[in-house]
Amino acid sequence: MASGTSWWGRLPGADRRQAAALLALLLAAGPAAAQDQPRPSRAAPAAAAPADPAFEGAKAAFEALPEPERKAIQDALVWTGDFNAVVSGTFGRRTFEALNAYRARTHGVDPLDPRGRAALLGAGAAARTAARFRIAPDPGSSAVMGVPERLLSKRTALASGTRWQSPDGRVTLETRAYPLETETLDTLFEKATTPLPNRKVTYRLKRPDVVVVTAETGAGLSYIRYAAGPAGVRGFLFGYDKALAPEVDRLVIAVANAFVPFPKAAAPAPVAAIPSAPARPETSAVVAQDLAVAGAGLTVAPGRVLTASAVLEGCAAPRIGAAPARKLAADPSGLALLDAPGAPAPIRPAGRTEPVGAEDNLIALAPSSDGLVAAPGSAVAGDVVAALQPGSAGAPVLDRSGRLVGLIARYPAAPRRVAGIVPPTRLPLVPGGAITAFLAGQGIADAKTPPDGGPGAFAQAVVGIACR
């Protein structure tokens, strides 16, 4: 999920406290803040600033998109760590700066053109899926909550809410609901802001319908939000270790954006065409199934799946879906070909012949327990750097035109994790030239990229390989 330190997480000391206040204001101040624009000064008007052509051009391109797509872009930028404001679909300075930050980090990818937008949405969906971010009504409080279930895997029912925690207890999300005449916003605000020896309140907001309080202790940060409605008061508390702020900050933003204290009869769908992860019961059977995922493959001909040899190491009985698969051939470059009668229809991408440079934007397609992940990547000396999770060995890597650059040769046995998620990691590739030669030796001819190519055109041919 990680794509670098978030803006808030990079700020030390007083700057972080100012950022906490600004974040709280943006997430709670309602429509005026949601406009993503600075409020006008009450002082005498100054001379009008000259128009910024870059800002106006980006604004025109952004506002030409339908509202669901605008919200999807902002939501994806939250997950890539570039946007820390309300997902509203409106354009302002924060959206402009987030688009520029993403463009700079991805070496010039324009997130507003069709292919660049697909790459951004893929990156956001990959981070969201990797976090197992699920938006659903909370039975304990009846509010709609977004919960990063991969990090917060421990769930406990409370008398009037639910508690989610990380296994090490360093991150906690808790919902609370108070019926009418038991607690009010006034009393809750007073409790949250009462001076304590080991707590410093960094921001406080009190309105008739909502209160927000952020605070820090010696080792921790907290975000508290309550809203009043006809059924009483509902809210949530998010607390976490300061050392985890670079990764957890974006989760706080995502949770706050998803929070609906008093939903209508039907709970709202997740933001703008990025599906939330389905519910995953915490059972040993699910864990065992996850551990059995060995890697990925690409259907290159009817009943034939190309993968990396490393996927089959120690795997005597590979399976694709419910059907068994059998190794037909392998070669020293690190490739293997499987006989897989149950594989989907093939869509073979043409191999890329020219070298891949640092300026080329790549996409890796990898299956996961929550669906297909499209992870953006960059080339480094024949390898790829991408935020792929375990089980991605054998995943195809394509360029923006949909040409096959290579396959992930292998995945580290013990990858570094940040808040339970593997951040962008350098992974070795089996190059496209070796793939073309290997498949030709197996009697599988090269293919041409379809006219509507692009990485998304080949998604249906990517399969997961399990080992039982």
Tab-separated table of C-alpha atoms in Angstrom:
chain	number	residue	atom	x	y	z
A	1	MET	CA	0.000	0.000	0.000
A	2	ALA	CA	2.693	2.401	0.891
A	3	SER	CA	3.866	4.885	-1.642
A	4	GLY	CA	6.089	6.990	0.567
A	5	THR	CA	5.628	9.082	3.656
A	6	SER	CA	2.402	11.038	3.769
A	7	TRP	CA	2.358	14.842	3.959
A	8	TRP	CA	1.114	14.894	7.556
A	9	GLY	CA	3.512	12.148	8.631
A	10	ARG	CA	6.528	14.085	7.346
A	11	LEU	CA	5.837	17.104	9.536
A	12	PRO	CA	7.663	17.292	12.867
A	13	GLY	CA	6.665	19.002	16.107
A	14	ALA	CA	4.520	22.112	15.799
A	15	ASP	CA	4.043	21.653	12.072
A	16	ARG	CA	2.423	18.288	12.720
A	17	ARG	CA	0.097	19.838	15.281
A	18	GLN	CA	-0.919	22.474	12.751
A	19	ALA	CA	-1.486	19.726	10.205
A	20	ALA	CA	-3.634	17.808	12.688
A	21	ALA	CA	-5.771	20.889	13.168
A	22	LEU	CA	-6.103	21.442	9.454
A	23	LEU	CA	-6.980	17.811	8.843
A	24	ALA	CA	-9.646	17.898	11.532
A	25	LEU	CA	-11.100	21.088	10.065
A	26	LEU	CA	-11.205	19.627	6.575
A	27	LEU	CA	-12.853	16.436	7.738
A	28	ALA	CA	-15.474	18.062	9.931
A	29	ALA	CA	-16.175	21.616	8.854
A	30	GLY	CA	-18.795	20.665	6.303
A	31	PRO	CA	-19.538	22.038	2.823
A	32	ALA	CA	-17.324	25.093	3.039
A	33	ALA	CA	-14.263	22.990	3.782
A	34	ALA	CA	-15.303	20.365	1.280
A	35	GLN	CA	-14.861	22.879	-1.498
A	36	ASP	CA	-11.105	22.278	-1.183
A	37	GLN	CA	-10.483	26.025	-1.375
A	38	PRO	CA	-9.082	28.548	1.120
A	39	ARG	CA	-11.738	30.802	2.599
A	40	PRO	CA	-11.612	34.426	1.485
A	41	SER	CA	-10.173	36.951	3.874
A	42	ARG	CA	-12.435	39.527	5.522
A	43	ALA	CA	-9.731	42.151	5.081
A	44	ALA	CA	-9.812	44.694	2.292
A	45	PRO	CA	-9.411	42.962	-1.051
A	46	ALA	CA	-5.927	42.959	-2.473
A	47	ALA	CA	-5.033	43.188	-6.110
A	48	ALA	CA	-6.178	40.105	-7.971
A	49	ALA	CA	-3.457	37.479	-8.307
A	50	PRO	CA	-2.490	36.603	-11.862
A	51	ALA	CA	-4.154	33.509	-13.253
A	52	ASP	CA	-2.176	30.275	-12.929
A	53	PRO	CA	-2.429	28.523	-16.335
A	54	ALA	CA	-1.411	25.151	-14.876
A	55	PHE	CA	-4.059	25.381	-12.152
A	56	GLU	CA	-6.777	26.515	-14.554
A	57	GLY	CA	-5.884	23.811	-17.065
A	58	ALA	CA	-5.993	21.075	-14.445
A	59	LYS	CA	-9.253	22.456	-13.092
A	60	ALA	CA	-10.859	22.418	-16.545
A	61	ALA	CA	-9.728	18.837	-17.187
A	62	PHE	CA	-10.876	17.692	-13.739
A	63	GLU	CA	-14.271	19.375	-13.881
A	64	ALA	CA	-14.961	17.959	-17.346
A	65	LEU	CA	-15.156	14.495	-15.764
A	66	PRO	CA	-18.393	13.097	-14.272
A	67	GLU	CA	-18.684	13.533	-10.518
A	68	PRO	CA	-18.141	9.814	-9.707
A	69	GLU	CA	-14.845	9.891	-11.608
A	70	ARG	CA	-13.757	13.094	-9.855
A	71	LYS	CA	-14.451	11.512	-6.471
A	72	ALA	CA	-12.676	8.336	-7.547
A	73	ILE	CA	-9.559	10.359	-8.407
A	74	GLN	CA	-9.558	12.098	-5.028
A	75	ASP	CA	-10.149	8.822	-3.213
A	76	ALA	CA	-7.273	7.163	-5.085
A	77	LEU	CA	-5.015	10.095	-4.196
A	78	VAL	CA	-5.891	9.557	-0.528
A	79	TRP	CA	-4.725	5.967	-0.816
A	80	THR	CA	-1.522	6.895	-2.639
A	81	GLY	CA	-0.756	9.318	0.198
A	82	ASP	CA	-1.014	12.487	-1.906
A	83	PHE	CA	-4.390	13.949	-0.826
A	84	ASN	CA	-5.461	14.720	2.733
A	85	ALA	CA	-8.825	16.406	2.394
A	86	VAL	CA	-12.512	15.652	1.894
A	87	VAL	CA	-13.445	13.466	-1.082
A	88	SER	CA	-16.028	15.848	-2.511
A	89	GLY	CA	-15.501	15.878	-6.269
A	90	THR	CA	-14.765	19.610	-6.231
A	91	PHE	CA	-11.470	21.052	-7.444
A	92	GLY	CA	-9.263	23.308	-5.367
A	93	ARG	CA	-5.684	23.945	-4.412
A	94	ARG	CA	-5.358	20.721	-2.409
A	95	THR	CA	-6.533	18.598	-5.316
A	96	PHE	CA	-4.170	20.477	-7.631
A	97	GLU	CA	-1.214	19.911	-5.300
A	98	ALA	CA	-2.110	16.244	-4.883
A	99	LEU	CA	-2.241	15.714	-8.650
A	100	ASN	CA	1.151	17.394	-9.008
A	101	ALA	CA	2.638	15.313	-6.183
A	102	TYR	CA	1.429	12.103	-7.800
A	103	ARG	CA	2.706	13.225	-11.217
A	104	ALA	CA	6.151	14.045	-9.815
A	105	ARG	CA	6.418	10.749	-7.970
A	106	THR	CA	5.399	8.704	-11.004
A	107	HIS	CA	7.838	10.485	-13.344
A	108	GLY	CA	5.325	12.554	-15.276
A	109	VAL	CA	2.248	10.314	-15.463
A	110	ASP	CA	-0.731	12.614	-16.037
A	111	PRO	CA	-3.498	11.364	-13.706
A	112	LEU	CA	-6.134	13.249	-15.695
A	113	ASP	CA	-5.582	11.668	-19.101
A	114	PRO	CA	-7.347	8.302	-19.684
A	115	ARG	CA	-4.335	6.013	-19.271
A	116	GLY	CA	-2.804	8.004	-16.453
A	117	ARG	CA	-6.160	8.039	-14.702
A	118	ALA	CA	-6.393	4.265	-15.066
A	119	ALA	CA	-2.934	3.921	-13.520
A	120	LEU	CA	-3.894	6.189	-10.603
A	121	LEU	CA	-7.168	4.375	-9.969
A	122	GLY	CA	-5.284	1.089	-10.162
A	123	ALA	CA	-2.772	2.333	-7.593
A	124	GLY	CA	-5.526	3.513	-5.278
A	125	ALA	CA	-7.496	0.285	-5.675
A	126	ALA	CA	-4.334	-1.753	-5.033
A	127	ALA	CA	-3.636	0.129	-1.797
A	128	ARG	CA	-7.269	-0.057	-0.750
A	129	THR	CA	-7.454	-3.778	-1.519
A	130	ALA	CA	-4.136	-4.451	0.196
A	131	ALA	CA	-5.518	-2.755	3.319
A	132	ARG	CA	-8.767	-4.761	3.015
A	133	PHE	CA	-10.684	-1.535	3.505
A	134	ARG	CA	-14.307	-2.536	3.994
A	135	ILE	CA	-17.183	-0.052	4.211
A	136	ALA	CA	-20.247	-1.444	5.950
A	137	PRO	CA	-22.752	-0.705	8.728
A	138	ASP	CA	-21.273	-1.309	12.160
A	139	PRO	CA	-23.695	-3.517	14.159
A	140	GLY	CA	-22.471	-2.037	17.443
A	141	SER	CA	-23.158	1.632	16.677
A	142	SER	CA	-25.343	1.482	13.512
A	143	ALA	CA	-23.000	3.988	11.828
A	144	VAL	CA	-21.420	3.201	8.472
A	145	MET	CA	-17.689	2.677	8.960
A	146	GLY	CA	-14.696	2.068	6.750
A	147	VAL	CA	-12.245	-0.319	8.419
A	148	PRO	CA	-8.765	-1.361	7.188
A	149	GLU	CA	-9.238	-4.995	8.180
A	150	ARG	CA	-5.760	-6.211	7.254
A	151	LEU	CA	-4.213	-3.901	9.856
A	152	LEU	CA	-7.097	-3.981	12.340
A	153	SER	CA	-7.672	-7.737	12.371
A	154	LYS	CA	-8.790	-8.052	16.012
A	155	ARG	CA	-12.481	-7.268	16.449
A	156	THR	CA	-14.338	-7.026	19.752
A	157	ALA	CA	-18.010	-6.246	20.308
A	158	LEU	CA	-18.646	-3.510	22.874
A	159	ALA	CA	-21.819	-2.614	24.731
A	160	SER	CA	-22.541	0.266	22.343
A	161	GLY	CA	-19.975	-0.049	19.575
A	162	THR	CA	-17.113	-2.109	18.170
A	163	ARG	CA	-13.360	-2.125	18.735
A	164	TRP	CA	-10.872	-3.019	16.016
A	165	GLN	CA	-7.176	-3.386	16.881
A	166	SER	CA	-3.917	-4.350	15.267
A	167	PRO	CA	-2.423	-7.610	16.591
A	168	ASP	CA	0.271	-5.697	18.497
A	169	GLY	CA	-2.237	-3.236	19.985
A	170	ARG	CA	-0.468	-0.178	18.540
A	171	VAL	CA	-3.503	0.909	16.460
A	172	THR	CA	-7.100	1.008	17.718
A	173	LEU	CA	-10.345	2.102	16.074
A	174	GLU	CA	-13.427	2.183	18.277
A	175	THR	CA	-17.028	3.174	17.548
A	176	ARG	CA	-19.440	4.439	20.188
A	177	ALA	CA	-23.152	5.188	20.224
A	178	TYR	CA	-25.049	7.034	22.955
A	179	PRO	CA	-28.873	7.094	23.035
A	180	LEU	CA	-30.680	10.358	23.636
A	181	GLU	CA	-30.387	11.766	27.155
A	182	THR	CA	-27.328	9.638	28.063
A	183	GLU	CA	-24.559	11.796	26.590
A	184	THR	CA	-24.509	15.016	24.608
A	185	LEU	CA	-21.928	16.608	22.355
A	186	ASP	CA	-21.247	19.087	25.138
A	187	THR	CA	-20.398	16.435	27.716
A	188	LEU	CA	-18.340	14.364	25.274
A	189	PHE	CA	-16.450	17.440	24.126
A	190	GLU	CA	-15.695	18.371	27.725
A	191	LYS	CA	-14.365	14.883	28.467
A	192	ALA	CA	-12.223	14.821	25.327
A	193	THR	CA	-10.662	18.216	26.052
A	194	THR	CA	-10.183	17.989	29.819
A	195	PRO	CA	-6.508	18.727	30.570
A	196	LEU	CA	-4.495	15.633	31.501
A	197	PRO	CA	-0.838	15.447	32.512
A	198	ASN	CA	0.155	13.142	29.649
A	199	ARG	CA	-2.111	14.486	26.890
A	200	LYS	CA	-1.917	17.629	24.777
A	201	VAL	CA	-5.019	18.607	22.790
A	202	THR	CA	-3.787	19.819	19.412
A	203	TYR	CA	-7.121	20.811	17.883
A	204	ARG	CA	-10.733	21.158	18.995
A	205	LEU	CA	-13.859	21.899	16.976
A	206	LYS	CA	-17.344	22.221	18.448
A	207	ARG	CA	-20.466	22.834	16.410
A	208	PRO	CA	-24.133	22.103	17.142
A	209	ASP	CA	-23.989	18.828	15.192
A	210	VAL	CA	-20.363	17.656	15.419
A	211	VAL	CA	-17.264	17.781	17.595
A	212	VAL	CA	-13.712	16.853	16.618
A	213	VAL	CA	-10.716	16.633	18.931
A	214	THR	CA	-7.164	15.654	18.046
A	215	ALA	CA	-4.509	15.065	20.670
A	216	GLU	CA	-1.055	13.638	21.205
A	217	THR	CA	0.633	11.906	24.094
A	218	GLY	CA	4.264	11.030	24.551
A	219	ALA	CA	4.002	8.084	22.171
A	220	GLY	CA	0.619	8.359	20.518
A	221	LEU	CA	-1.783	10.341	18.331
A	222	SER	CA	-5.566	10.331	18.489
A	223	TYR	CA	-8.517	11.530	16.433
A	224	ILE	CA	-12.000	11.713	17.998
A	225	ARG	CA	-15.188	12.572	16.148
A	226	TYR	CA	-18.798	12.634	17.353
A	227	ALA	CA	-21.977	13.638	15.531
A	228	ALA	CA	-25.447	14.341	16.938
A	229	GLY	CA	-28.675	13.190	15.314
A	230	PRO	CA	-32.235	12.153	16.082
A	231	ALA	CA	-31.034	8.796	17.466
A	232	GLY	CA	-28.488	10.313	19.852
A	233	VAL	CA	-24.729	10.675	19.423
A	234	ARG	CA	-22.467	8.420	17.353
A	235	GLY	CA	-18.780	8.646	16.695
A	236	PHE	CA	-15.393	6.971	16.580
A	237	LEU	CA	-11.983	7.201	18.196
A	238	PHE	CA	-8.783	6.396	16.283
A	239	GLY	CA	-5.573	6.040	18.275
A	240	TYR	CA	-2.142	4.935	17.082
A	241	ASP	CA	1.568	4.943	17.807
A	242	LYS	CA	3.350	8.033	16.490
A	243	ALA	CA	5.965	5.828	14.846
A	244	LEU	CA	3.246	4.448	12.550
A	245	ALA	CA	1.973	7.865	11.460
A	246	PRO	CA	3.519	7.792	7.949
A	247	GLU	CA	1.281	4.839	7.065
A	248	VAL	CA	-1.695	5.192	9.412
A	249	ASP	CA	-2.359	8.888	8.667
A	250	ARG	CA	-3.901	8.024	5.315
A	251	LEU	CA	-6.079	5.394	6.991
A	252	VAL	CA	-7.410	8.044	9.383
A	253	ILE	CA	-8.371	10.166	6.370
A	254	ALA	CA	-9.995	7.199	4.622
A	255	VAL	CA	-11.966	6.227	7.741
A	256	ALA	CA	-13.133	9.811	8.302
A	257	ASN	CA	-14.208	10.159	4.655
A	258	ALA	CA	-16.204	6.913	4.859
A	259	PHE	CA	-17.919	7.674	8.198
A	260	VAL	CA	-21.710	8.116	7.985
A	261	PRO	CA	-23.098	8.475	11.533
A	262	PHE	CA	-26.787	8.287	10.625
A	263	PRO	CA	-27.174	6.426	7.318
A	264	LYS	CA	-30.368	6.257	5.334
A	265	ALA	CA	-32.238	3.007	4.983
A	266	ALA	CA	-29.560	1.686	2.629
A	267	ALA	CA	-25.871	2.114	3.361
A	268	PRO	CA	-23.990	4.113	0.737
A	269	ALA	CA	-21.713	2.324	-1.659
A	270	PRO	CA	-17.949	2.851	-1.446
A	271	VAL	CA	-16.625	5.971	-3.139
A	272	ALA	CA	-16.805	6.108	-6.906
A	273	ALA	CA	-16.368	2.760	-8.542
A	274	ILE	CA	-13.572	1.445	-6.311
A	275	PRO	CA	-15.117	-1.630	-4.675
A	276	SER	CA	-14.546	-2.313	-1.012
A	277	ALA	CA	-13.090	-5.636	0.009
A	278	PRO	CA	-15.742	-8.271	0.741
A	279	ALA	CA	-16.266	-9.455	4.293
A	280	ARG	CA	-13.692	-12.033	5.328
A	281	PRO	CA	-14.574	-14.191	8.328
A	282	GLU	CA	-11.716	-14.656	10.752
A	283	THR	CA	-11.445	-18.423	10.515
A	284	SER	CA	-8.557	-20.805	10.283
A	285	ALA	CA	-9.919	-22.047	6.941
A	286	VAL	CA	-9.527	-18.577	5.391
A	287	VAL	CA	-6.013	-18.223	6.777
A	288	ALA	CA	-5.068	-21.621	5.417
A	289	GLN	CA	-6.433	-20.693	2.011
A	290	ASP	CA	-4.384	-17.476	1.972
A	291	LEU	CA	-1.219	-19.377	2.872
A	292	ALA	CA	-1.854	-21.782	-0.018
A	293	VAL	CA	-1.676	-19.022	-2.627
A	294	ALA	CA	1.613	-19.634	-4.386
A	295	GLY	CA	1.627	-17.056	-7.146
A	296	ALA	CA	0.157	-15.785	-10.398
A	297	GLY	CA	0.073	-16.779	-14.022
A	298	LEU	CA	-1.021	-15.549	-17.440
A	299	THR	CA	-3.141	-17.620	-19.833
A	300	VAL	CA	-1.171	-17.483	-23.100
A	301	ALA	CA	-3.005	-20.172	-25.113
A	302	PRO	CA	-6.062	-22.379	-24.592
A	303	GLY	CA	-5.408	-24.419	-21.485
A	304	ARG	CA	-1.852	-23.057	-21.135
A	305	VAL	CA	-0.698	-20.775	-18.304
A	306	LEU	CA	2.685	-19.097	-18.157
A	307	THR	CA	4.194	-18.507	-14.725
A	308	ALA	CA	7.513	-18.220	-12.916
A	309	SER	CA	9.378	-21.408	-11.962
A	310	ALA	CA	9.659	-20.075	-8.398
A	311	VAL	CA	5.873	-20.385	-7.995
A	312	LEU	CA	6.148	-24.162	-8.332
A	313	GLU	CA	9.056	-24.688	-5.950
A	314	GLY	CA	7.911	-27.207	-3.401
A	315	CYS	CA	4.459	-27.327	-5.008
A	316	ALA	CA	3.670	-30.873	-6.107
A	317	ALA	CA	-0.022	-30.235	-6.831
A	318	PRO	CA	-0.695	-26.752	-8.285
A	319	ARG	CA	-4.290	-25.726	-8.888
A	320	ILE	CA	-5.933	-22.941	-10.860
A	321	GLY	CA	-9.376	-22.282	-9.500
A	322	ALA	CA	-10.954	-25.617	-8.657
A	323	ALA	CA	-9.024	-27.544	-11.342
A	324	PRO	CA	-5.605	-29.183	-10.988
A	325	ALA	CA	-2.748	-27.996	-13.195
A	326	ARG	CA	0.344	-29.836	-14.426
A	327	LYS	CA	3.800	-28.527	-15.287
A	328	LEU	CA	4.582	-29.088	-18.954
A	329	ALA	CA	7.935	-27.335	-19.341
A	330	ALA	CA	10.419	-25.019	-17.646
A	331	ASP	CA	13.631	-23.275	-18.635
A	332	PRO	CA	16.692	-21.762	-16.919
A	333	SER	CA	15.409	-18.196	-17.344
A	334	GLY	CA	12.874	-18.867	-14.583
A	335	LEU	CA	9.744	-19.651	-16.608
A	336	ALA	CA	7.304	-22.534	-16.455
A	337	LEU	CA	4.342	-23.543	-18.612
A	338	LEU	CA	1.335	-25.261	-17.062
A	339	ASP	CA	-1.335	-27.464	-18.589
A	340	ALA	CA	-4.461	-25.938	-17.022
A	341	PRO	CA	-7.768	-27.109	-18.544
A	342	GLY	CA	-9.729	-24.819	-16.230
A	343	ALA	CA	-7.870	-21.638	-17.194
A	344	PRO	CA	-9.819	-18.683	-18.662
A	345	ALA	CA	-9.642	-17.678	-22.302
A	346	PRO	CA	-6.190	-16.450	-23.333
A	347	ILE	CA	-5.396	-12.849	-24.200
A	348	ARG	CA	-1.738	-12.853	-25.041
A	349	PRO	CA	0.037	-9.471	-24.918
A	350	ALA	CA	2.791	-8.817	-27.421
A	351	GLY	CA	6.259	-8.647	-25.908
A	352	ARG	CA	8.049	-5.332	-25.645
A	353	THR	CA	11.236	-5.355	-27.710
A	354	GLU	CA	12.856	-2.035	-26.785
A	355	PRO	CA	14.555	-1.541	-23.396
A	356	VAL	CA	12.503	-0.225	-20.506
A	357	GLY	CA	13.727	3.018	-18.961
A	358	ALA	CA	13.090	4.778	-15.675
A	359	GLU	CA	10.676	7.115	-17.471
A	360	ASP	CA	8.404	4.221	-18.496
A	361	ASN	CA	5.327	3.642	-16.368
A	362	LEU	CA	4.571	0.002	-15.728
A	363	ILE	CA	1.571	-1.877	-14.363
A	364	ALA	CA	1.742	-5.257	-12.616
A	365	LEU	CA	-1.433	-7.370	-12.590
A	366	ALA	CA	-1.655	-9.760	-9.667
A	367	PRO	CA	-4.564	-11.758	-8.248
A	368	SER	CA	-5.391	-11.542	-4.560
A	369	SER	CA	-8.018	-12.946	-2.229
A	370	ASP	CA	-9.988	-9.716	-2.755
A	371	GLY	CA	-9.765	-9.578	-6.558
A	372	LEU	CA	-7.259	-8.441	-9.154
A	373	VAL	CA	-4.690	-5.844	-8.073
A	374	ALA	CA	-3.293	-3.377	-10.627
A	375	ALA	CA	-0.108	-2.029	-9.057
A	376	PRO	CA	1.832	0.793	-10.734
A	377	GLY	CA	5.562	0.270	-10.969
A	378	SER	CA	8.799	1.700	-12.278
A	379	ALA	CA	11.746	-0.008	-13.959
A	380	VAL	CA	15.127	-0.170	-12.242
A	381	ALA	CA	17.976	-1.942	-14.031
A	382	GLY	CA	15.853	-4.807	-15.340
A	383	ASP	CA	13.763	-5.100	-12.175
A	384	VAL	CA	10.459	-3.486	-11.201
A	385	VAL	CA	9.574	-1.504	-8.069
A	386	ALA	CA	5.917	-1.987	-7.143
A	387	ALA	CA	3.675	-2.378	-4.091
A	388	LEU	CA	2.814	-6.044	-4.620
A	389	GLN	CA	1.796	-8.350	-1.801
A	390	PRO	CA	2.809	-12.003	-1.176
A	391	GLY	CA	1.554	-14.371	-3.853
A	392	SER	CA	2.630	-12.095	-6.722
A	393	ALA	CA	5.444	-14.202	-8.184
A	394	GLY	CA	4.586	-14.906	-11.818
A	395	ALA	CA	2.486	-11.754	-12.173
A	396	PRO	CA	2.742	-10.109	-15.612
A	397	VAL	CA	4.190	-6.605	-15.862
A	398	LEU	CA	3.062	-4.468	-18.801
A	399	ASP	CA	3.838	-1.034	-20.140
A	400	ARG	CA	1.186	1.625	-20.724
A	401	SER	CA	0.537	0.313	-24.233
A	402	GLY	CA	-0.242	-3.163	-22.936
A	403	ARG	CA	2.991	-4.800	-24.113
A	404	LEU	CA	4.468	-7.499	-21.903
A	405	VAL	CA	7.647	-6.293	-20.199
A	406	GLY	CA	8.183	-9.405	-18.101
A	407	LEU	CA	6.980	-11.631	-15.276
A	408	ILE	CA	7.792	-11.256	-11.578
A	409	ALA	CA	10.510	-13.906	-11.235
A	410	ARG	CA	10.119	-14.483	-7.509
A	411	TYR	CA	8.826	-12.860	-4.331
A	412	PRO	CA	10.892	-12.466	-1.133
A	413	ALA	CA	10.208	-15.104	1.525
A	414	ALA	CA	10.165	-12.526	4.339
A	415	PRO	CA	9.316	-9.101	2.878
A	416	ARG	CA	9.509	-5.928	4.945
A	417	ARG	CA	6.097	-4.808	6.159
A	418	VAL	CA	4.809	-1.438	7.327
A	419	ALA	CA	1.603	-1.610	9.371
A	420	GLY	CA	1.024	-5.093	7.945
A	421	ILE	CA	1.416	-4.025	4.290
A	422	VAL	CA	4.412	-4.594	2.029
A	423	PRO	CA	5.462	-1.170	0.655
A	424	PRO	CA	6.887	-0.693	-2.866
A	425	THR	CA	9.644	-3.284	-3.208
A	426	ARG	CA	12.223	-4.047	-5.872
A	427	LEU	CA	11.354	-7.365	-7.524
A	428	PRO	CA	13.291	-9.277	-10.215
A	429	LEU	CA	11.765	-9.756	-13.660
A	430	VAL	CA	12.018	-12.486	-16.240
A	431	PRO	CA	12.356	-10.222	-19.316
A	432	GLY	CA	9.999	-10.199	-22.254
A	433	GLY	CA	12.670	-11.498	-24.654
A	434	ALA	CA	13.112	-14.663	-22.608
A	435	ILE	CA	9.331	-15.130	-22.513
A	436	THR	CA	9.008	-14.834	-26.294
A	437	ALA	CA	11.813	-17.360	-26.864
A	438	PHE	CA	10.420	-19.805	-24.311
A	439	LEU	CA	6.871	-19.729	-25.691
A	440	ALA	CA	8.135	-20.060	-29.268
A	441	GLY	CA	9.991	-23.205	-28.205
A	442	GLN	CA	6.693	-24.563	-26.875
A	443	GLY	CA	4.925	-23.883	-30.160
A	444	ILE	CA	3.019	-20.853	-28.888
A	445	ALA	CA	3.258	-18.035	-31.403
A	446	ASP	CA	3.718	-14.388	-30.506
A	447	ALA	CA	0.607	-12.246	-30.332
A	448	LYS	CA	-0.350	-8.717	-31.198
A	449	THR	CA	-1.639	-6.251	-28.665
A	450	PRO	CA	-5.356	-5.651	-29.378
A	451	PRO	CA	-6.321	-2.179	-30.644
A	452	ASP	CA	-8.047	-1.400	-27.332
A	453	GLY	CA	-4.930	-2.528	-25.506
A	454	GLY	CA	-3.576	-1.284	-22.261
A	455	PRO	CA	-2.997	-3.315	-19.119
A	456	GLY	CA	-6.703	-3.560	-18.319
A	457	ALA	CA	-7.414	-5.480	-21.537
A	458	PHE	CA	-5.493	-8.503	-20.194
A	459	ALA	CA	-6.912	-8.629	-16.691
A	460	GLN	CA	-9.235	-11.558	-17.387
A	461	ALA	CA	-6.303	-13.736	-18.456
A	462	VAL	CA	-4.446	-13.330	-15.147
A	463	VAL	CA	-4.987	-16.256	-12.772
A	464	GLY	CA	-4.003	-17.210	-9.260
A	465	ILE	CA	-2.067	-20.421	-8.691
A	466	ALA	CA	-2.691	-22.283	-5.432
A	467	CYS	CA	-0.586	-25.037	-3.959
A	468	ARG	CA	-2.191	-27.712	-1.840
